[in-house]
Amino acid sequence: MTTQQHTRLTQAERRIRSRNALLESAARGIAQHGYANLSLERVATQAGYTRGALYHQFAGKDELVLAVVGWVKETWAAEVGQVLTDHGNPADALLALARNHAIYCRRDVAAVLLNLRIEFDSQDHPVGRLIAESIDHIVTDCARLIEAGRTDGSIPQGPPARTTADALLTALEAVAIELAGQAPHDIDLAERAVRGVLGLPPH
Amino acid sequence: MTTQQHTRLTQAERRIRSRNALLESAARGIAQHGYANLSLERVATQAGYTRGALYHQFAGKDELVLAVVGWVKETWAAEVGQVLTDHGNPADALLALARNHAIYCRRDVAAVLLNLRIEFDSQDHPVGRLIAESIDHIVTDCARLIEAGRTDGSIPQGPPARTTADALLTALEAVAIELAGQAPHDIDLAERAVRGVLGLPPH
DNA sequence: ACAGTTACATACATATCTGTACGTATCTAT
DNA sequence: ATAGATACGTACAGATATGTATGTAACTGT
Protein backbone atom coordinates (compact mmCIF):
# COMPACT_ATOMS: atom_id res chain seq x y z
CA MET A 1 0.00 0.00 0.00
CA THR A 2 2.14 2.88 -1.26
CA THR A 3 1.21 6.49 -0.61
CA GLN A 4 -0.96 6.72 -3.73
CA GLN A 5 -2.13 10.19 -2.81
CA HIS A 6 -4.88 12.47 -4.11
CA THR A 7 -5.85 10.38 -7.14
CA ARG A 8 -3.07 11.50 -9.52
CA LEU A 9 -2.71 15.23 -10.06
CA THR A 10 -1.77 17.31 -13.04
CA GLN A 11 1.03 19.80 -12.56
CA ALA A 12 -1.27 22.80 -12.79
CA GLU A 13 -3.60 21.33 -10.19
CA ARG A 14 -0.68 20.52 -7.93
CA ARG A 15 0.66 24.04 -8.25
CA ILE A 16 -2.63 25.74 -7.49
CA ARG A 17 -3.41 23.42 -4.63
CA SER A 18 -0.01 23.99 -3.04
CA ARG A 19 -0.12 27.72 -3.64
CA ASN A 20 -3.52 28.05 -2.02
CA ALA A 21 -2.50 25.96 0.96
CA LEU A 22 0.58 28.11 1.46
CA LEU A 23 -1.40 31.32 1.07
CA GLU A 24 -3.99 30.24 3.59
CA SER A 25 -1.33 29.18 6.04
CA ALA A 26 0.47 32.49 5.60
CA ALA A 27 -2.76 34.45 6.04
CA ARG A 28 -3.50 32.61 9.25
CA GLY A 29 0.04 33.18 10.44
CA ILE A 30 -0.08 36.91 9.73
CA ALA A 31 -3.45 37.22 11.42
CA GLN A 32 -2.05 35.53 14.52
CA HIS A 33 1.57 36.63 14.72
CA GLY A 34 2.00 39.55 12.35
CA TYR A 35 4.67 39.89 9.70
CA ALA A 36 7.78 40.06 11.84
CA ASN A 37 6.96 36.91 13.76
CA LEU A 38 5.84 35.05 10.67
CA SER A 39 8.28 32.16 10.21
CA LEU A 40 8.34 30.74 6.71
CA GLU A 41 9.30 27.44 8.26
CA ARG A 42 6.07 27.42 10.25
CA VAL A 43 4.03 28.62 7.29
CA ALA A 44 5.30 25.77 5.14
CA THR A 45 5.05 23.11 7.83
CA GLN A 46 1.52 24.12 8.77
CA ALA A 47 0.55 23.82 5.11
CA GLY A 48 2.14 20.37 4.87
CA TYR A 49 5.23 21.37 2.92
CA THR A 50 8.79 22.57 3.50
CA ARG A 51 10.32 25.95 2.79
CA GLY A 52 11.49 24.59 -0.53
CA ALA A 53 7.95 24.50 -1.85
CA LEU A 54 7.33 27.97 -0.60
CA TYR A 55 10.39 29.43 -2.30
CA HIS A 56 9.43 27.64 -5.48
CA GLN A 57 6.06 29.39 -5.54
CA PHE A 58 7.05 32.78 -4.11
CA ALA A 59 10.27 34.70 -4.60
CA GLY A 60 10.53 35.41 -0.87
CA LYS A 61 8.73 36.50 2.23
CA ASP A 62 7.70 39.86 0.80
CA GLU A 63 6.13 38.39 -2.29
CA LEU A 64 4.27 35.82 -0.23
CA VAL A 65 2.79 38.50 1.99
CA LEU A 66 1.99 40.69 -1.00
CA ALA A 67 0.04 37.76 -2.47
CA VAL A 68 -1.85 37.38 0.80
CA VAL A 69 -2.71 41.07 0.79
CA GLY A 70 -3.84 40.83 -2.80
CA TRP A 71 -6.10 37.95 -1.95
CA VAL A 72 -7.61 39.80 0.99
CA LYS A 73 -8.12 42.89 -1.17
CA GLU A 74 -9.99 40.86 -3.78
CA THR A 75 -12.29 39.07 -1.39
CA TRP A 76 -12.94 42.29 0.52
CA ALA A 77 -13.76 44.21 -2.63
CA ALA A 78 -16.19 41.51 -3.72
CA GLU A 79 -17.92 40.97 -0.39
CA VAL A 80 -17.71 44.39 1.23
CA GLY A 81 -16.45 47.20 -0.95
CA GLN A 82 -18.95 46.78 -3.72
CA VAL A 83 -21.51 48.77 -1.75
CA LEU A 84 -19.34 51.86 -2.22
CA THR A 85 -20.08 51.93 -5.92
CA ASP A 86 -23.73 50.84 -5.79
CA HIS A 87 -25.28 54.21 -6.34
CA GLY A 88 -27.97 55.01 -3.82
CA ASN A 89 -28.34 56.88 -0.56
CA PRO A 90 -24.76 57.66 0.59
CA ALA A 91 -25.59 57.21 4.27
CA ASP A 92 -27.21 53.85 3.60
CA ALA A 93 -24.21 52.77 1.55
CA LEU A 94 -21.81 53.54 4.39
CA LEU A 95 -23.98 51.74 6.91
CA ALA A 96 -24.18 48.75 4.60
CA LEU A 97 -20.39 48.88 4.41
CA ALA A 98 -20.24 48.63 8.19
CA ARG A 99 -22.53 45.61 8.32
CA ASN A 100 -20.77 43.84 5.46
CA HIS A 101 -17.38 44.48 6.98
CA ALA A 102 -18.47 43.09 10.33
CA ILE A 103 -19.59 39.93 8.62
CA TYR A 104 -16.38 39.76 6.60
CA CYS A 105 -14.34 40.02 9.80
CA ARG A 106 -15.96 36.93 11.25
CA ARG A 107 -13.46 34.82 9.35
CA ASP A 108 -10.26 34.45 11.33
CA VAL A 109 -7.92 35.74 8.64
CA ALA A 110 -9.55 39.16 8.47
CA ALA A 111 -7.07 40.54 10.99
CA VAL A 112 -4.43 40.42 8.26
CA LEU A 113 -5.46 43.89 7.15
CA LEU A 114 -5.26 45.48 10.57
CA ASN A 115 -2.07 43.73 11.66
CA LEU A 116 -0.10 44.64 8.58
CA ARG A 117 -1.40 48.18 8.51
CA ILE A 118 -0.22 48.83 12.02
CA GLU A 119 3.04 46.97 11.60
CA PHE A 120 4.02 48.89 8.49
CA ASP A 121 2.57 52.22 9.46
CA SER A 122 4.91 55.01 8.43
CA GLN A 123 7.50 52.60 7.10
CA ASP A 124 9.15 52.26 3.73
CA HIS A 125 8.39 48.72 2.68
CA PRO A 126 6.68 47.22 -0.37
CA VAL A 127 4.06 45.58 1.83
CA GLY A 128 3.42 48.83 3.66
CA ARG A 129 3.08 50.71 0.41
CA LEU A 130 0.54 48.25 -1.00
CA ILE A 131 -1.51 48.40 2.19
CA ALA A 132 -1.36 52.18 2.27
CA GLU A 133 -2.45 52.43 -1.35
CA SER A 134 -5.32 50.03 -0.87
CA ILE A 135 -6.60 51.79 2.22
CA ASP A 136 -6.13 55.17 0.58
CA HIS A 137 -8.31 54.14 -2.29
CA ILE A 138 -11.10 53.01 0.01
CA VAL A 139 -10.81 56.15 2.12
CA THR A 140 -11.18 58.24 -1.02
CA ASP A 141 -14.34 56.40 -1.99
CA CYS A 142 -15.80 56.87 1.46
CA ALA A 143 -14.89 60.55 1.51
CA ARG A 144 -16.73 61.02 -1.77
CA LEU A 145 -19.81 59.37 -0.30
CA ILE A 146 -19.63 61.55 2.78
CA GLU A 147 -19.44 64.68 0.68
CA ALA A 148 -22.35 63.51 -1.44
CA GLY A 149 -24.38 62.78 1.69
CA ARG A 150 -23.60 66.17 3.16
CA THR A 151 -24.69 67.79 -0.05
CA ASP A 152 -28.00 65.97 -0.28
CA GLY A 153 -28.60 66.36 3.43
CA SER A 154 -28.56 62.69 4.45
CA ILE A 155 -25.32 63.17 6.43
CA PRO A 156 -24.77 66.07 8.86
CA GLN A 157 -21.87 68.47 8.52
CA GLY A 158 -18.68 67.75 10.46
CA PRO A 159 -14.89 67.53 10.17
CA PRO A 160 -13.36 67.42 6.67
CA ALA A 161 -14.76 64.54 4.64
CA ARG A 162 -11.41 62.84 4.23
CA THR A 163 -10.63 62.98 7.95
CA THR A 164 -14.09 61.70 8.73
CA ALA A 165 -13.66 58.86 6.26
CA ASP A 166 -10.34 58.00 7.86
CA ALA A 167 -11.93 57.83 11.29
CA LEU A 168 -14.86 55.86 9.97
CA LEU A 169 -12.74 53.11 8.45
CA THR A 170 -10.36 52.97 11.37
CA ALA A 171 -13.15 52.59 13.91
CA LEU A 172 -15.00 50.13 11.73
CA GLU A 173 -11.98 47.92 11.17
CA ALA A 174 -10.99 47.86 14.82
CA VAL A 175 -14.48 47.19 16.16
CA ALA A 176 -15.32 44.54 13.61
CA ILE A 177 -12.15 42.57 14.27
CA GLU A 178 -12.34 42.95 18.02
CA LEU A 179 -15.92 41.77 18.14
CA ALA A 180 -15.70 39.05 15.52
CA GLY A 181 -17.39 36.00 16.91
CA GLN A 182 -19.66 38.03 19.18
CA ALA A 183 -22.55 37.78 16.76
CA PRO A 184 -24.96 39.41 16.45
CA HIS A 185 -23.56 42.35 18.41
CA ASP A 186 -20.58 42.73 16.10
CA ILE A 187 -22.83 44.06 13.36
CA ASP A 188 -24.84 46.25 15.67
CA LEU A 189 -21.82 47.90 17.26
CA ALA A 190 -19.98 48.34 13.97
CA GLU A 191 -22.99 50.17 12.62
CA ARG A 192 -23.28 52.21 15.82
CA ALA A 193 -19.64 53.31 15.58
CA VAL A 194 -20.09 54.38 11.96
CA ARG A 195 -23.29 56.24 12.77
CA GLY A 196 -21.48 58.10 15.50
CA VAL A 197 -18.54 59.11 13.31
CA LEU A 198 -20.92 60.32 10.63
CA GLY A 199 -23.03 62.23 13.16
CA LEU A 200 -26.14 60.23 12.35
CA PRO A 201 -28.72 59.71 15.10
CA PRO A 202 -29.04 56.21 16.58
CA HIS A 203 -31.29 53.81 14.77
CA MET B 1 39.65 69.98 27.58
CA THR B 2 38.47 66.54 28.62
CA THR B 3 34.87 65.44 28.20
CA GLN B 4 33.82 66.87 31.58
CA GLN B 5 30.19 65.96 30.99
CA HIS B 6 26.96 66.95 32.76
CA THR B 7 28.55 68.66 35.78
CA ARG B 8 29.46 65.55 37.81
CA LEU B 9 26.68 63.10 38.56
CA THR B 10 25.87 60.98 41.55
CA GLN B 11 25.28 57.28 40.93
CA ALA B 12 21.57 57.50 41.66
CA GLU B 13 21.16 60.42 39.26
CA ARG B 14 23.14 58.60 36.62
CA ARG B 15 21.02 55.50 37.04
CA ILE B 16 17.72 57.33 36.79
CA ARG B 17 18.85 59.43 33.87
CA SER B 18 20.03 56.39 31.92
CA ARG B 19 16.97 54.37 32.79
CA ASN B 20 14.62 57.10 31.61
CA ALA B 21 16.56 57.59 28.39
CA LEU B 22 16.41 53.87 27.68
CA LEU B 23 12.71 53.68 28.53
CA GLU B 24 11.87 56.57 26.25
CA SER B 25 13.92 55.11 23.43
CA ALA B 26 12.22 51.74 23.89
CA ALA B 27 8.78 53.34 23.95
CA ARG B 28 9.50 55.16 20.73
CA GLY B 29 10.84 51.96 19.19
CA ILE B 30 7.78 49.95 20.17
CA ALA B 31 5.46 52.65 18.87
CA GLN B 32 7.25 52.62 15.54
CA HIS B 33 8.32 49.03 15.00
CA GLY B 34 6.42 46.90 17.52
CA TYR B 35 7.92 44.34 19.85
CA ALA B 36 9.27 41.79 17.40
CA ASN B 37 11.17 44.36 15.36
CA LEU B 38 12.44 46.15 18.42
CA SER B 39 16.23 45.73 18.41
CA LEU B 40 17.87 46.28 21.78
CA GLU B 41 20.94 47.42 19.90
CA ARG B 42 18.93 50.21 18.30
CA VAL B 43 17.17 51.07 21.54
CA ALA B 44 20.49 51.49 23.34
CA THR B 45 22.22 53.34 20.51
CA GLN B 46 19.33 55.74 20.06
CA ALA B 47 19.50 56.51 23.77
CA GLY B 48 23.24 57.10 23.56
CA TYR B 49 24.36 53.84 25.21
CA THR B 50 25.22 50.28 24.32
CA ARG B 51 23.36 47.09 25.08
CA GLY B 52 25.57 46.68 28.15
CA ALA B 53 23.87 49.59 29.86
CA LEU B 54 20.48 48.23 28.93
CA TYR B 55 21.17 44.80 30.36
CA HIS B 56 22.51 46.42 33.50
CA GLN B 57 19.22 48.22 34.07
CA PHE B 58 16.78 45.59 32.80
CA ALA B 59 17.01 41.82 33.04
CA GLY B 60 16.12 41.42 29.37
CA LYS B 61 13.84 42.48 26.57
CA ASP B 62 10.67 41.38 28.33
CA GLU B 63 11.41 43.32 31.48
CA LEU B 64 12.25 46.42 29.46
CA VAL B 65 8.97 46.25 27.62
CA LEU B 66 7.07 45.53 30.82
CA ALA B 67 8.59 48.68 32.28
CA VAL B 68 7.47 50.65 29.24
CA VAL B 69 3.97 49.29 29.58
CA GLY B 70 3.96 50.14 33.26
CA TRP B 71 5.00 53.68 32.47
CA VAL B 72 2.27 54.05 29.86
CA LYS B 73 -0.29 52.60 32.27
CA GLU B 74 0.66 55.13 34.93
CA THR B 75 0.58 58.18 32.72
CA TRP B 76 -2.66 57.01 31.11
CA ALA B 77 -4.34 56.42 34.45
CA ALA B 78 -3.31 59.88 35.64
CA GLU B 79 -4.21 61.80 32.51
CA VAL B 80 -7.12 59.83 31.09
CA GLY B 81 -8.46 57.06 33.29
CA GLN B 82 -9.17 59.19 36.33
CA VAL B 83 -12.46 60.31 34.81
CA LEU B 84 -13.77 56.75 35.20
CA THR B 85 -13.77 57.08 38.97
CA ASP B 86 -14.90 60.71 39.23
CA HIS B 87 -18.48 60.06 40.16
CA GLY B 88 -20.90 62.03 38.03
CA ASN B 89 -23.06 61.49 34.99
CA PRO B 90 -21.88 58.17 33.47
CA ALA B 91 -22.40 59.35 29.91
CA ASP B 92 -20.43 62.52 30.54
CA ALA B 93 -17.64 60.52 32.13
CA LEU B 94 -17.31 58.29 29.08
CA LEU B 95 -17.33 61.25 26.72
CA ALA B 96 -14.67 62.94 28.84
CA LEU B 97 -12.67 59.72 28.58
CA ALA B 98 -12.86 59.98 24.81
CA ARG B 99 -11.62 63.55 24.75
CA ASN B 100 -8.84 62.92 27.25
CA HIS B 101 -7.68 59.85 25.38
CA ALA B 102 -7.56 61.74 22.11
CA ILE B 103 -5.34 64.34 23.73
CA TYR B 104 -3.19 61.64 25.33
CA CYS B 105 -2.67 60.01 21.94
CA ARG B 106 -1.19 63.17 20.49
CA ARG B 107 2.18 62.17 21.94
CA ASP B 108 4.00 59.86 19.58
CA VAL B 109 4.54 57.04 22.04
CA ALA B 110 0.84 56.45 22.63
CA ALA B 111 0.77 53.77 19.94
CA VAL B 112 2.66 51.50 22.33
CA LEU B 113 -0.64 50.34 23.76
CA LEU B 114 -2.25 49.49 20.45
CA ASN B 115 0.83 47.90 18.91
CA LEU B 116 1.52 45.58 21.79
CA ARG B 117 -2.12 44.69 22.24
CA ILE B 118 -2.42 43.55 18.66
CA GLU B 119 0.96 41.85 18.59
CA PHE B 120 0.29 39.78 21.70
CA ASP B 121 -3.39 39.19 21.10
CA SER B 122 -4.29 35.65 22.10
CA GLN B 123 -0.73 34.77 22.94
CA ASP B 124 0.90 33.40 26.05
CA HIS B 125 3.54 35.95 26.94
CA PRO B 126 4.20 38.03 30.06
CA VAL B 127 3.84 41.23 28.07
CA GLY B 128 0.59 40.05 26.54
CA ARG B 129 -0.77 39.08 29.93
CA LEU B 130 0.02 42.46 31.44
CA ILE B 131 -1.61 44.26 28.54
CA ALA B 132 -4.66 42.02 28.67
CA GLU B 133 -5.06 42.55 32.40
CA SER B 134 -4.72 46.31 32.09
CA ILE B 135 -7.24 46.57 29.30
CA ASP B 136 -9.56 44.17 31.06
CA HIS B 137 -9.58 46.37 34.11
CA ILE B 138 -10.47 49.44 32.10
CA VAL B 139 -13.16 47.59 30.17
CA THR B 140 -14.70 46.52 33.44
CA ASP B 141 -14.81 50.11 34.69
CA CYS B 142 -16.42 51.26 31.46
CA ALA B 143 -18.96 48.46 31.54
CA ARG B 144 -19.97 49.51 35.04
CA LEU B 145 -20.46 53.07 33.86
CA ILE B 146 -22.54 51.90 30.94
CA GLU B 147 -24.77 49.86 33.19
CA ALA B 148 -25.15 52.79 35.55
CA GLY B 149 -26.02 55.08 32.66
CA ARG B 150 -28.60 52.64 31.33
CA THR B 151 -30.14 52.43 34.75
CA ASP B 152 -30.43 56.15 35.26
CA GLY B 153 -31.53 56.69 31.68
CA SER B 154 -28.60 58.75 30.43
CA ILE B 155 -27.45 55.95 28.11
CA PRO B 156 -29.85 54.03 25.82
CA GLN B 157 -30.19 50.28 25.97
CA GLY B 158 -28.09 48.16 23.61
CA PRO B 159 -25.80 45.13 23.42
CA PRO B 160 -24.43 43.71 26.69
CA ALA B 161 -22.58 46.32 28.69
CA ARG B 162 -19.27 44.48 28.57
CA THR B 163 -19.42 43.99 24.81
CA THR B 164 -20.36 47.62 24.37
CA ALA B 165 -17.46 48.70 26.57
CA ASP B 166 -15.13 46.54 24.53
CA ALA B 167 -16.27 48.17 21.31
CA LEU B 168 -16.10 51.61 22.86
CA LEU B 169 -12.48 51.29 23.92
CA THR B 170 -11.41 49.59 20.73
CA ALA B 171 -12.92 52.26 18.54
CA LEU B 172 -11.65 55.04 20.76
CA GLU B 173 -8.09 53.74 20.80
CA ALA B 174 -7.94 53.19 17.07
CA VAL B 175 -9.48 56.53 16.12
CA ALA B 176 -7.42 58.54 18.58
CA ILE B 177 -4.12 57.07 17.41
CA GLU B 178 -5.02 57.26 13.73
CA LEU B 179 -6.05 60.89 13.98
CA ALA B 180 -3.34 62.05 16.38
CA GLY B 181 -1.93 65.25 15.02
CA GLN B 182 -5.12 66.15 13.16
CA ALA B 183 -6.20 68.50 15.89
CA PRO B 184 -8.85 69.56 16.60
CA HIS B 185 -10.73 66.90 14.68
CA ASP B 186 -9.12 64.08 16.64
CA ILE B 187 -11.12 65.02 19.72
CA ASP B 188 -14.32 65.60 17.81
CA LEU B 189 -14.22 62.29 15.98
CA ALA B 190 -13.17 60.30 19.03
CA GLU B 191 -16.18 61.68 20.86
CA ARG B 192 -18.41 60.98 17.86
CA ALA B 193 -17.30 57.35 17.73
CA VAL B 194 -17.98 56.90 21.44
CA ARG B 195 -21.39 58.56 21.15
CA GLY B 196 -22.24 56.20 18.35
CA VAL B 197 -21.21 53.06 20.22
CA LEU B 198 -23.21 54.18 23.24
CA GLY B 199 -26.24 55.00 21.12
CA LEU B 200 -26.20 58.65 22.17
CA PRO B 201 -27.53 61.25 19.74
CA PRO B 202 -25.00 63.56 18.06
CA HIS B 203 -24.04 66.66 19.96
C1' DA C 1 9.65 5.46 -23.84
C1' DC C 2 12.53 9.05 -23.02
C1' DA C 3 14.16 13.80 -22.60
C1' DG C 4 12.90 17.91 -20.46
C1' DT C 5 10.32 20.53 -17.26
C1' DT C 6 8.06 21.24 -12.97
C1' DA C 7 7.27 20.55 -7.91
C1' DC C 8 9.32 19.91 -3.89
C1' DA C 9 13.02 18.47 -0.28
C1' DT C 10 17.57 18.90 1.72
C1' DA C 11 21.73 21.15 2.89
C1' DC C 12 24.38 25.14 3.38
C1' DA C 13 25.73 30.06 3.87
C1' DT C 14 24.82 34.21 6.16
C1' DA C 15 22.79 37.82 8.88
C1' DT C 16 20.74 39.29 13.08
C1' DC C 17 19.15 39.18 17.57
C1' DT C 18 19.22 37.86 22.50
C1' DG C 19 21.70 36.80 26.43
C1' DT C 20 26.00 36.20 29.18
C1' DA C 21 30.75 36.69 30.67
C1' DC C 22 34.07 39.70 31.51
C1' DG C 23 36.74 44.02 31.40
C1' DT C 24 37.03 49.05 32.64
C1' DA C 25 36.03 53.52 34.35
C1' DT C 26 33.58 56.24 37.67
C1' DC C 27 31.63 57.05 42.01
C1' DT C 28 31.25 56.20 47.26
C1' DA C 29 32.37 55.01 51.98
C1' DT C 30 35.64 54.44 55.52
C1' DA D 1 43.61 57.50 49.80
C1' DT D 2 42.14 53.22 48.83
C1' DA D 3 38.95 49.27 48.56
C1' DG D 4 34.65 48.07 46.93
C1' DA D 5 30.38 48.88 44.57
C1' DT D 6 28.14 50.63 40.59
C1' DA D 7 27.49 51.99 35.62
C1' DC D 8 28.68 50.87 31.34
C1' DG D 9 31.39 48.82 27.28
C1' DT D 10 33.21 44.78 24.69
C1' DA D 11 33.50 40.15 23.21
C1' DC D 12 31.57 35.76 22.62
C1' DA D 13 28.03 31.97 22.30
C1' DG D 14 23.71 30.15 20.88
C1' DA D 15 19.34 30.35 18.57
C1' DT D 16 16.67 31.42 14.68
C1' DA D 17 15.54 33.64 10.54
C1' DT D 18 16.01 34.34 5.37
C1' DG D 19 17.76 33.09 1.12
C1' DT D 20 20.32 30.00 -2.18
C1' DA D 21 22.23 25.96 -4.25
C1' DT D 22 21.52 21.51 -5.29
C1' DG D 23 19.41 17.01 -5.38
C1' DT D 24 15.26 14.03 -6.48
C1' DA D 25 10.79 12.46 -7.73
C1' DA D 26 6.73 13.28 -10.45
C1' DC D 27 4.53 14.85 -14.51
C1' DT D 28 4.36 16.11 -19.74
C1' DG D 29 5.08 16.40 -24.69
C1' DT D 30 6.83 14.14 -28.67
mmCIF file of C-alpha atoms in Angstrom, chain B residues 34 45 75 88 106 116 164 169 197:
data_model
loop_
_atom_site.group_PDB
_atom_site.id
_atom_site.type_symbol
_atom_site.label_atom_id
_atom_site.label_comp_id
_atom_site.label_asym_id
_atom_site.label_seq_id
_atom_site.Cartn_x
_atom_site.Cartn_y
_atom_site.Cartn_z
ATOM 1 C CA GLY B 34 6.424 46.897 17.523
ATOM 2 C CA THR B 45 22.219 53.342 20.509
ATOM 3 C CA THR B 75 0.579 58.182 32.716
ATOM 4 C CA GLY B 88 -20.896 62.029 38.028
ATOM 5 C CA ARG B 106 -1.187 63.168 20.491
ATOM 6 C CA LEU B 116 1.523 45.579 21.787
ATOM 7 C CA THR B 164 -20.361 47.622 24.371
ATOM 8 C CA LEU B 169 -12.479 51.289 23.925
ATOM 9 C CA VAL B 197 -21.212 53.064 20.221
#
